[in-house]
Tab-separated table of N, CA and C in Angstrom:
chain	number	residue	atom	x	y	z
A	9	MET	N	163.768	60.053	28.844
A	9	MET	CA	163.028	59.134	28.013
A	9	MET	C	162.701	59.787	26.675
A	10	ARG	N	162.871	59.043	25.622
A	10	ARG	CA	162.608	59.577	24.285
A	10	ARG	C	161.120	59.710	24.040
A	11	PRO	N	160.753	60.632	23.224
A	11	PRO	CA	159.332	60.753	22.874
A	11	PRO	C	158.837	59.483	22.182
A	12	PHE	N	157.571	59.275	22.271
A	12	PHE	CA	156.945	58.069	21.726
A	12	PHE	C	157.179	57.938	20.222
A	13	ARG	N	157.169	59.057	19.509
A	13	ARG	CA	157.297	59.003	18.057
A	13	ARG	C	158.678	58.557	17.602
A	14	ASP	N	159.673	58.725	18.480
A	14	ASP	CA	161.030	58.324	18.099
A	14	ASP	C	161.323	56.857	18.401
A	15	LEU	N	160.430	56.174	19.062
A	15	LEU	CA	160.642	54.769	19.401
A	15	LEU	C	160.472	53.891	18.161
A	16	PRO	N	161.170	52.772	18.140
A	16	PRO	CA	160.954	51.831	17.037
A	16	PRO	C	159.541	51.251	17.113
A	17	ILE	N	159.057	50.825	15.975
A	17	ILE	CA	157.691	50.309	15.887
A	17	ILE	C	157.471	49.143	16.845
A	18	ARG	N	158.464	48.337	17.060
A	18	ARG	CA	158.375	47.186	17.963
A	18	ARG	C	158.048	47.637	19.390
A	19	HIS	N	158.744	48.674	19.839
A	19	HIS	CA	158.509	49.205	21.186
A	19	HIS	C	157.150	49.898	21.289
A	20	LYS	N	156.743	50.575	20.219
A	20	LYS	CA	155.426	51.215	20.216
A	20	LYS	C	154.326	50.162	20.352
A	21	LEU	N	154.450	49.085	19.590
A	21	LEU	CA	153.454	48.016	19.666
A	21	LEU	C	153.411	47.383	21.051
A	22	LEU	N	154.584	47.172	21.652
A	22	LEU	CA	154.638	46.617	23.002
A	22	LEU	C	153.972	47.547	24.016
A	23	LEU	N	154.268	48.829	23.927
A	23	LEU	CA	153.659	49.794	24.846
A	23	LEU	C	152.142	49.869	24.665
A	24	MET	N	151.673	49.875	23.439
A	24	MET	CA	150.233	49.941	23.194
A	24	MET	C	149.552	48.666	23.674
A	25	THR	N	150.211	47.520	23.456
A	25	THR	CA	149.643	46.254	23.938
A	25	THR	C	149.568	46.244	25.454
A	26	PHE	N	150.644	46.691	26.099
A	26	PHE	CA	150.663	46.747	27.562
A	26	PHE	C	149.591	47.706	28.086
A	27	ALA	N	149.486	48.880	27.496
A	27	ALA	CA	148.508	49.878	27.954
A	27	ALA	C	147.078	49.372	27.763
A	28	SER	N	146.782	48.801	26.609
A	28	SER	CA	145.421	48.313	26.382
A	28	SER	C	145.104	47.123	27.276
A	29	SER	N	146.091	46.259	27.540
A	29	SER	CA	145.870	45.130	28.444
A	29	SER	C	145.622	45.613	29.871
A	30	ALA	N	146.373	46.618	30.297
A	30	ALA	CA	146.196	47.163	31.639
A	30	ALA	C	144.804	47.786	31.790
A	31	VAL	N	144.372	48.536	30.806
A	31	VAL	CA	143.044	49.150	30.854
A	31	VAL	C	141.965	48.064	30.866
A	32	ALA	N	142.135	47.031	30.037
A	32	ALA	CA	141.157	45.944	29.998
A	32	ALA	C	141.092	45.219	31.337
A	33	LEU	N	142.224	44.978	31.976
A	33	LEU	CA	142.239	44.311	33.278
A	33	LEU	C	141.566	45.158	34.350
A	34	VAL	N	141.824	46.445	34.359
A	34	VAL	CA	141.206	47.332	35.343
A	34	VAL	C	139.692	47.380	35.136
A	35	LEU	N	139.253	47.510	33.892
A	35	LEU	CA	137.816	47.553	33.617
A	35	LEU	C	137.145	46.227	33.962
A	36	THR	N	137.785	45.119	33.647
A	36	THR	CA	137.227	43.810	33.966
A	36	THR	C	137.144	43.606	35.476
A	37	GLY	N	138.208	43.959	36.188
A	37	GLY	CA	138.204	43.836	37.648
A	37	GLY	C	137.134	44.690	38.287
A	38	THR	N	136.978	45.912	37.816
A	38	THR	CA	135.947	46.803	38.339
A	38	THR	C	134.555	46.251	38.040
A	39	GLY	N	134.369	45.754	36.832
A	39	GLY	CA	133.078	45.171	36.469
A	39	GLY	C	132.730	43.973	37.331
A	40	LEU	N	133.701	43.101	37.586
A	40	LEU	CA	133.459	41.932	38.436
A	40	LEU	C	133.143	42.341	39.866
A	41	LEU	N	133.842	43.342	40.368
A	41	LEU	CA	133.583	43.833	41.720
A	41	LEU	C	132.165	44.391	41.828
A	42	VAL	N	131.768	45.207	40.868
A	42	VAL	CA	130.419	45.775	40.875
A	42	VAL	C	129.378	44.667	40.759
A	43	TRP	N	129.599	43.705	39.883
A	43	TRP	CA	128.667	42.586	39.717
A	43	TRP	C	128.522	41.795	41.016
A	44	ASP	N	129.652	41.523	41.696
A	44	ASP	CA	129.590	40.794	42.961
A	44	ASP	C	128.807	41.561	44.019
A	45	VAL	N	129.033	42.855	44.117
A	45	VAL	CA	128.304	43.661	45.106
A	45	VAL	C	126.812	43.656	44.796
A	46	ILE	N	126.455	43.815	43.541
A	46	ILE	CA	125.038	43.792	43.158
A	46	ILE	C	124.420	42.433	43.465
A	47	THR	N	125.137	41.368	43.142
A	47	THR	CA	124.637	40.018	43.391
A	47	THR	C	124.469	39.757	44.883
A	48	VAL	N	125.435	40.193	45.680
A	48	VAL	CA	125.358	39.999	47.125
A	48	VAL	C	124.197	40.802	47.700
A	49	ARG	N	123.999	42.023	47.245
A	49	ARG	CA	122.883	42.831	47.749
A	49	ARG	C	121.542	42.208	47.382
A	50	ARG	N	121.435	41.649	46.182
A	50	ARG	CA	120.198	40.952	45.807
A	50	ARG	C	119.956	39.758	46.723
A	51	ALA	N	121.013	39.017	47.004
A	51	ALA	CA	120.886	37.842	47.877
A	51	ALA	C	120.493	38.265	49.292
A	52	ILE	N	121.089	39.333	49.799
A	52	ILE	CA	120.750	39.834	51.136
A	52	ILE	C	119.273	40.236	51.180
A	53	PHE	N	118.820	40.942	50.160
A	53	PHE	CA	117.427	41.392	50.121
A	53	PHE	C	116.474	40.198	50.040
A	54	ALA	N	116.775	39.245	49.167
A	54	ALA	CA	115.915	38.060	49.027
A	54	ALA	C	115.872	37.264	50.323
A	55	ASP	N	117.022	37.124	50.977
A	55	ASP	CA	117.086	36.412	52.255
A	55	ASP	C	116.260	37.133	53.317
A	56	GLY	N	116.385	38.450	53.374
A	56	GLY	CA	115.605	39.234	54.341
A	56	GLY	C	114.113	39.117	54.096
A	57	GLN	N	113.705	39.147	52.830
A	57	GLN	CA	112.284	39.006	52.500
A	57	GLN	C	111.766	37.625	52.887
A	58	ALA	N	112.544	36.580	52.595
A	58	ALA	CA	112.116	35.217	52.930
A	58	ALA	C	111.999	35.039	54.436
A	59	GLN	N	112.952	35.574	55.179
A	59	GLN	CA	112.921	35.429	56.630
A	59	GLN	C	111.758	36.189	57.249
A	60	VAL	N	111.478	37.374	56.770
A	60	VAL	CA	110.366	38.140	57.348
A	60	VAL	C	109.028	37.476	57.004
A	61	ARG	N	108.917	36.862	55.834
A	61	ARG	CA	107.686	36.133	55.496
A	61	ARG	C	107.488	34.938	56.430
A	62	LEU	N	108.577	34.245	56.714
A	62	LEU	CA	108.498	33.086	57.613
A	62	LEU	C	108.062	33.519	59.015
A	63	VAL	N	108.656	34.582	59.524
A	63	VAL	CA	108.280	35.072	60.859
A	63	VAL	C	106.836	35.581	60.841
A	64	ALA	N	106.434	36.223	59.752
A	64	ALA	CA	105.049	36.709	59.651
A	64	ALA	C	104.064	35.539	59.690
A	65	GLU	N	104.383	34.459	58.989
A	65	GLU	CA	103.510	33.285	59.014
A	65	GLU	C	103.432	32.685	60.419
A	66	ASN	N	104.571	32.656	61.118
A	66	ASN	CA	104.599	32.108	62.473
A	66	ASN	C	103.969	33.054	63.495
A	67	SER	N	103.756	34.298	63.131
A	67	SER	CA	103.160	35.274	64.046
A	67	SER	C	101.656	35.354	63.913
A	68	ALA	N	101.090	34.693	62.917
A	68	ALA	CA	99.641	34.773	62.700
A	68	ALA	C	98.875	34.174	63.873
A	69	ALA	N	99.290	33.017	64.359
A	69	ALA	CA	98.570	32.373	65.466
A	69	ALA	C	98.621	33.208	66.747
A	70	PRO	N	99.804	33.693	67.179
A	70	PRO	CA	99.811	34.529	68.391
A	70	PRO	C	98.946	35.782	68.260
A	71	LEU	N	98.928	36.389	67.066
A	71	LEU	CA	98.065	37.560	66.880
A	71	LEU	C	96.595	37.172	66.935
A	72	THR	N	96.252	36.046	66.355
A	72	THR	CA	94.858	35.595	66.348
A	72	THR	C	94.344	35.365	67.762
A	73	PHE	N	95.190	34.745	68.598
A	73	PHE	CA	94.760	34.391	69.953
A	73	PHE	C	95.185	35.413	71.004
A	74	GLY	N	95.823	36.496	70.591
A	74	GLY	CA	96.222	37.532	71.537
A	74	GLY	C	97.315	37.097	72.493
A	75	ASP	N	98.166	36.199	72.076
A	75	ASP	CA	99.223	35.646	72.926
A	75	ASP	C	100.520	36.429	72.708
A	76	GLU	N	100.722	37.469	73.518
A	76	GLU	CA	101.897	38.328	73.374
A	76	GLU	C	103.188	37.593	73.713
A	77	GLN	N	103.134	36.682	74.674
A	77	GLN	CA	104.328	35.934	75.055
A	77	GLN	C	104.812	35.045	73.905
A	78	ALA	N	103.901	34.324	73.264
A	78	ALA	CA	104.274	33.466	72.137
A	78	ALA	C	104.803	34.306	70.975
A	79	ALA	N	104.207	35.456	70.749
A	79	ALA	CA	104.684	36.346	69.687
A	79	ALA	C	106.092	36.846	70.006
A	80	GLY	N	106.334	37.209	71.254
A	80	GLY	CA	107.672	37.649	71.658
A	80	GLY	C	108.704	36.552	71.495
A	81	GLU	N	108.335	35.320	71.814
A	81	GLU	CA	109.255	34.193	71.647
A	81	GLU	C	109.553	33.939	70.170
A	82	THR	N	108.542	34.084	69.328
A	82	THR	CA	108.755	33.927	67.884
A	82	THR	C	109.742	34.965	67.372
A	83	LEU	N	109.585	36.205	67.808
A	83	LEU	CA	110.501	37.275	67.383
A	83	LEU	C	111.901	37.052	67.947
A	84	ALA	N	111.991	36.595	69.181
A	84	ALA	CA	113.296	36.362	69.807
A	84	ALA	C	114.043	35.229	69.122
A	85	MET	N	113.324	34.185	68.693
A	85	MET	CA	113.977	33.085	67.970
A	85	MET	C	114.615	33.607	66.692
A	86	ARG	N	113.951	34.480	65.997
A	86	ARG	CA	114.484	35.082	64.768
A	86	ARG	C	115.695	35.948	65.093
A	87	GLY	N	115.605	36.678	66.166
A	87	GLY	CA	116.675	37.600	66.517
A	87	GLY	C	117.960	36.925	66.943
A	88	ARG	N	117.854	35.801	67.626
A	88	ARG	CA	119.059	35.114	68.111
A	88	ARG	C	119.868	34.482	66.993
A	89	SER	N	119.243	34.185	65.878
A	89	SER	CA	119.930	33.436	64.836
A	89	SER	C	120.467	34.302	63.705
A	90	SER	N	120.440	35.607	63.847
A	90	SER	CA	120.881	36.445	62.733
A	90	SER	C	121.378	37.795	63.228
A	91	SER	N	121.506	38.685	62.296
A	91	SER	CA	121.967	40.032	62.598
A	91	SER	C	120.799	40.977	62.880
A	92	THR	N	119.699	40.449	63.375
A	92	THR	CA	118.514	41.253	63.649
A	92	THR	C	118.761	42.163	64.851
A	93	ALA	N	118.593	43.456	64.639
A	93	ALA	CA	118.742	44.419	65.726
A	93	ALA	C	117.445	44.540	66.510
A	94	ARG	N	116.320	44.491	65.794
A	94	ARG	CA	115.020	44.574	66.452
A	94	ARG	C	113.953	43.979	65.529
A	95	ALA	N	112.938	43.461	66.154
A	95	ALA	CA	111.780	42.943	65.434
A	95	ALA	C	110.549	43.431	66.185
A	96	CYS	N	109.583	43.952	65.438
A	96	CYS	CA	108.402	44.562	66.044
A	96	CYS	C	107.158	44.009	65.368
A	97	LEU	N	106.227	43.555	66.170
A	97	LEU	CA	104.973	43.015	65.665
A	97	LEU	C	103.847	43.937	66.111
A	98	TYR	N	103.060	44.394	65.152
A	98	TYR	CA	101.960	45.318	65.417
A	98	TYR	C	100.635	44.621	65.134
A	99	ALA	N	99.647	44.876	65.958
A	99	ALA	CA	98.300	44.350	65.733
A	99	ALA	C	97.657	45.108	64.578
A	100	ALA	N	96.510	44.638	64.127
A	100	ALA	CA	95.831	45.255	62.984
A	100	ALA	C	95.470	46.716	63.241
A	101	ASN	N	95.231	47.066	64.508
A	101	ASN	CA	94.889	48.451	64.838
A	101	ASN	C	96.124	49.356	64.956
A	102	GLY	N	97.318	48.814	64.727
A	102	GLY	CA	98.548	49.598	64.773
A	102	GLY	C	99.236	49.591	66.120
A	103	ARG	N	98.638	48.946	67.116
A	103	ARG	CA	99.231	48.884	68.455
A	103	ARG	C	100.422	47.928	68.446
A	104	LEU	N	101.481	48.321	69.141
A	104	LEU	CA	102.660	47.466	69.273
A	104	LEU	C	102.281	46.244	70.094
A	105	PHE	N	102.427	45.050	69.516
A	105	PHE	CA	101.954	43.819	70.134
A	105	PHE	C	103.085	43.054	70.810
A	106	ALA	N	104.219	42.906	70.133
A	106	ALA	CA	105.361	42.182	70.695
A	106	ALA	C	106.643	42.739	70.085
A	107	THR	N	107.750	42.637	70.848
A	107	THR	CA	109.015	43.180	70.367
A	107	THR	C	110.172	42.252	70.699
A	108	TYR	N	111.243	42.424	69.956
A	108	TYR	CA	112.540	41.822	70.266
A	108	TYR	C	113.579	42.909	70.033
A	109	HIS	N	114.477	43.096	71.009
A	109	HIS	CA	115.575	44.063	70.884
A	109	HIS	C	116.862	43.354	71.250
A	110	ARG	N	117.856	43.477	70.391
A	110	ARG	CA	119.149	42.907	70.737
A	110	ARG	C	119.762	43.693	71.889
A	111	ASP	N	119.601	45.000	71.876
A	111	ASP	CA	120.053	45.840	72.984
A	111	ASP	C	119.005	46.926	73.218
A	112	GLN	N	119.143	47.644	74.292
A	112	GLN	CA	118.127	48.627	74.674
A	112	GLN	C	118.144	49.889	73.811
A	113	SER	N	119.190	50.074	73.003
A	113	SER	CA	119.276	51.288	72.199
A	113	SER	C	118.397	51.239	70.951
A	114	SER	N	117.821	50.096	70.659
A	114	SER	CA	117.031	49.973	69.431
A	114	SER	C	115.567	49.657	69.758
A	115	ALA	N	114.847	50.659	70.179
A	115	ALA	CA	113.434	50.490	70.505
A	115	ALA	C	112.600	50.488	69.230
A	116	CYS	N	111.437	49.868	69.305
A	116	CYS	CA	110.534	49.818	68.152
A	116	CYS	C	109.827	51.163	67.979
A	117	PRO	N	109.584	51.555	66.740
A	117	PRO	CA	108.790	52.767	66.527
A	117	PRO	C	107.353	52.532	66.987
A	118	THR	N	106.657	53.602	67.320
A	118	THR	CA	105.286	53.467	67.817
A	118	THR	C	104.329	52.991	66.729
A	119	GLU	N	104.633	53.285	65.481
A	119	GLU	CA	103.827	52.827	64.357
A	119	GLU	C	104.726	52.067	63.392
A	120	PRO	N	104.177	51.092	62.687
A	120	PRO	CA	105.006	50.359	61.737
A	120	PRO	C	105.431	51.255	60.574
A	121	PRO	N	106.676	51.114	60.114
A	121	PRO	CA	107.104	51.880	58.936
A	121	PRO	C	106.259	51.493	57.726
A	122	PRO	N	106.061	52.412	56.795
A	122	PRO	CA	105.159	52.124	55.676
A	122	PRO	C	105.718	51.139	54.641
A	123	VAL	N	107.026	51.171	54.416
A	123	VAL	CA	107.592	50.333	53.350
A	123	VAL	C	108.947	49.763	53.764
A	124	THR	N	109.378	48.763	53.008
A	124	THR	CA	110.706	48.185	53.194
A	124	THR	C	111.753	49.181	52.709
A	125	ASP	N	112.856	49.298	53.449
A	125	ASP	CA	113.940	50.216	53.099
A	125	ASP	C	115.256	49.446	53.136
A	126	PHE	N	115.999	49.484	52.039
A	126	PHE	CA	117.244	48.733	51.920
A	126	PHE	C	118.383	49.705	51.714
A	127	GLY	N	119.114	49.997	52.792
A	127	GLY	CA	120.261	50.885	52.698
A	127	GLY	C	121.555	50.092	52.720
A	128	TRP	N	122.675	50.788	52.864
A	128	TRP	CA	123.974	50.113	52.901
A	128	TRP	C	124.272	49.535	54.269
A	129	GLU	N	123.717	50.132	55.320
A	129	GLU	CA	124.017	49.658	56.668
A	129	GLU	C	122.893	48.848	57.294
A	130	ARG	N	121.654	49.028	56.804
A	130	ARG	CA	120.509	48.369	57.420
A	130	ARG	C	119.512	47.924	56.358
A	131	LEU	N	118.763	46.889	56.716
A	131	LEU	CA	117.639	46.425	55.910
A	131	LEU	C	116.411	46.451	56.811
A	132	HIS	N	115.511	47.385	56.540
A	132	HIS	CA	114.243	47.492	57.268
A	132	HIS	C	113.193	46.781	56.416
A	133	THR	N	112.669	45.682	56.915
A	133	THR	CA	111.702	44.891	56.155
A	133	THR	C	110.341	44.956	56.831
A	134	VAL	N	109.328	45.249	56.041
A	134	VAL	CA	107.955	45.354	56.532
A	134	VAL	C	107.110	44.328	55.780
A	135	GLU	N	106.316	43.562	56.520
A	135	GLU	CA	105.482	42.521	55.911
A	135	GLU	C	104.145	42.469	56.651
A	136	ALA	N	103.081	42.326	55.891
A	136	ALA	CA	101.752	42.167	56.481
A	136	ALA	C	101.620	40.747	57.025
A	137	VAL	N	101.034	40.629	58.208
A	137	VAL	CA	100.744	39.317	58.795
A	137	VAL	C	99.294	39.006	58.446
A	138	ARG	N	99.103	37.896	57.742
A	138	ARG	CA	97.770	37.539	57.263
A	138	ARG	C	97.406	36.125	57.667
A	139	LEU	N	96.119	35.917	57.814
A	139	LEU	CA	95.563	34.584	57.983
A	139	LEU	C	94.506	34.470	56.902
A	140	GLY	N	94.847	33.785	55.820
A	140	GLY	CA	93.985	33.777	54.644
A	140	GLY	C	93.983	35.163	54.027
A	141	GLU	N	92.824	35.745	53.890
A	141	GLU	CA	92.698	37.098	53.334
A	141	GLU	C	92.668	38.171	54.426
A	142	GLU	N	92.518	37.750	55.679
A	142	GLU	CA	92.387	38.701	56.780
A	142	GLU	C	93.755	39.211	57.220
A	143	ARG	N	93.881	40.521	57.288
A	143	ARG	CA	95.123	41.134	57.754
A	143	ARG	C	95.076	41.229	59.277
A	144	LEU	N	96.023	40.540	59.925
A	144	LEU	CA	96.052	40.505	61.389
A	144	LEU	C	96.963	41.561	61.988
A	145	GLY	N	97.956	41.993	61.210
A	145	GLY	CA	98.906	42.956	61.736
A	145	GLY	C	100.048	43.200	60.764
A	146	THR	N	101.116	43.779	61.298
A	146	THR	CA	102.287	44.124	60.502
A	146	THR	C	103.536	43.716	61.263
A	147	LEU	N	104.491	43.181	60.546
A	147	LEU	CA	105.781	42.789	61.119
A	147	LEU	C	106.859	43.683	60.547
A	148	PHE	N	107.716	44.201	61.419
A	148	PHE	CA	108.846	45.045	61.024
A	148	PHE	C	110.110	44.422	61.592
A	149	ILE	N	111.075	44.128	60.724
A	149	ILE	CA	112.359	43.585	61.167
A	149	ILE	C	113.463	44.496	60.669
A	150	ASP	N	114.346	44.875	61.582
A	150	ASP	CA	115.483	45.751	61.296
A	150	ASP	C	116.746	44.910	61.387
A	151	ARG	N	117.422	44.722	60.281
A	151	ARG	CA	118.621	43.888	60.231
A	151	ARG	C	119.839	44.761	59.942
A	152	GLU	N	120.888	44.590	60.726
A	152	GLU	CA	122.138	45.308	60.489
A	152	GLU	C	122.966	44.555	59.460
A	153	LEU	N	123.592	45.282	58.545
A	153	LEU	CA	124.349	44.653	57.477
A	153	LEU	C	125.855	44.813	57.639
A	154	THR	N	126.295	45.435	58.725
A	154	THR	CA	127.732	45.658	58.900
A	154	THR	C	128.507	44.353	58.982
A	155	ASP	N	127.924	43.322	59.625
A	155	ASP	CA	128.619	42.042	59.709
A	155	ASP	C	128.719	41.361	58.353
A	156	VAL	N	127.703	41.542	57.509
A	156	VAL	CA	127.730	40.951	56.168
A	156	VAL	C	128.853	41.581	55.347
A	157	TYR	N	128.928	42.903	55.371
A	157	TYR	CA	129.976	43.569	54.611
A	157	TYR	C	131.350	43.317	55.224
A	158	GLY	N	131.403	43.118	56.530
A	158	GLY	CA	132.664	42.751	57.177
A	158	GLY	C	133.172	41.419	56.674
A	159	ARG	N	132.254	40.443	56.494
A	159	ARG	CA	132.640	39.155	55.935
A	159	ARG	C	133.094	39.281	54.490
A	160	LEU	N	132.506	40.216	53.767
A	160	LEU	CA	132.938	40.426	52.387
A	160	LEU	C	134.366	40.925	52.327
A	161	ARG	N	134.707	41.848	53.220
A	161	ARG	CA	136.072	42.390	53.210
A	161	ARG	C	137.091	41.339	53.631
A	162	VAL	N	136.732	40.490	54.589
A	162	VAL	CA	137.667	39.489	55.085
A	162	VAL	C	137.778	38.298	54.156
A	163	GLY	N	136.631	37.770	53.715
A	163	GLY	CA	136.637	36.514	52.976
A	163	GLY	C	136.450	36.656	51.489
A	164	GLY	N	136.433	37.847	50.973
A	164	GLY	CA	136.182	38.010	49.558
A	164	GLY	C	134.713	38.149	49.292
A	165	LEU	N	134.362	38.596	48.113
A	165	LEU	CA	132.979	38.896	47.787
A	165	LEU	C	132.125	37.654	47.642
A	166	SER	N	132.703	36.501	47.508
A	166	SER	CA	131.897	35.293	47.359
A	166	SER	C	131.584	34.641	48.701
A	167	ALA	N	131.868	35.344	49.822
A	167	ALA	CA	131.700	34.761	51.146
A	167	ALA	C	130.249	34.673	51.582
A	168	VAL	N	129.365	35.470	51.006
A	168	VAL	CA	127.959	35.488	51.457
A	168	VAL	C	127.133	34.544	50.619
């Protein structure tokens, strides 16, 4: 192949146009991919926050009346409809009040985690259970995200 400087101007212009177009396409594709991942992660986080708030609101009555069975059923309803690995409801004194486990390998911690944690594989969401201004307890929901990312790989980034 001849050196670039020996090529006619027409070929140089074609090569430069091709090279700049290729770089622009790669940068645009990468930017769109990053934007989609960021958007999907925001949606996952917002969905997790909304769901934990809903379960926290539904857990206020069982905590108020000390009904562990009703609290367990509330947590189980949440767990059956999503990728929830475990849900843990703690009373105001920090005692474990009710639990839901998809399998036996995911036991609830003895104390509620202090903050929400959003990693690549899991979303740990912590929410205070309140009745008016009174804090009745704490709700912790652990959601696995492997199925969400699996759907992204199969159906494209707009699948979620």
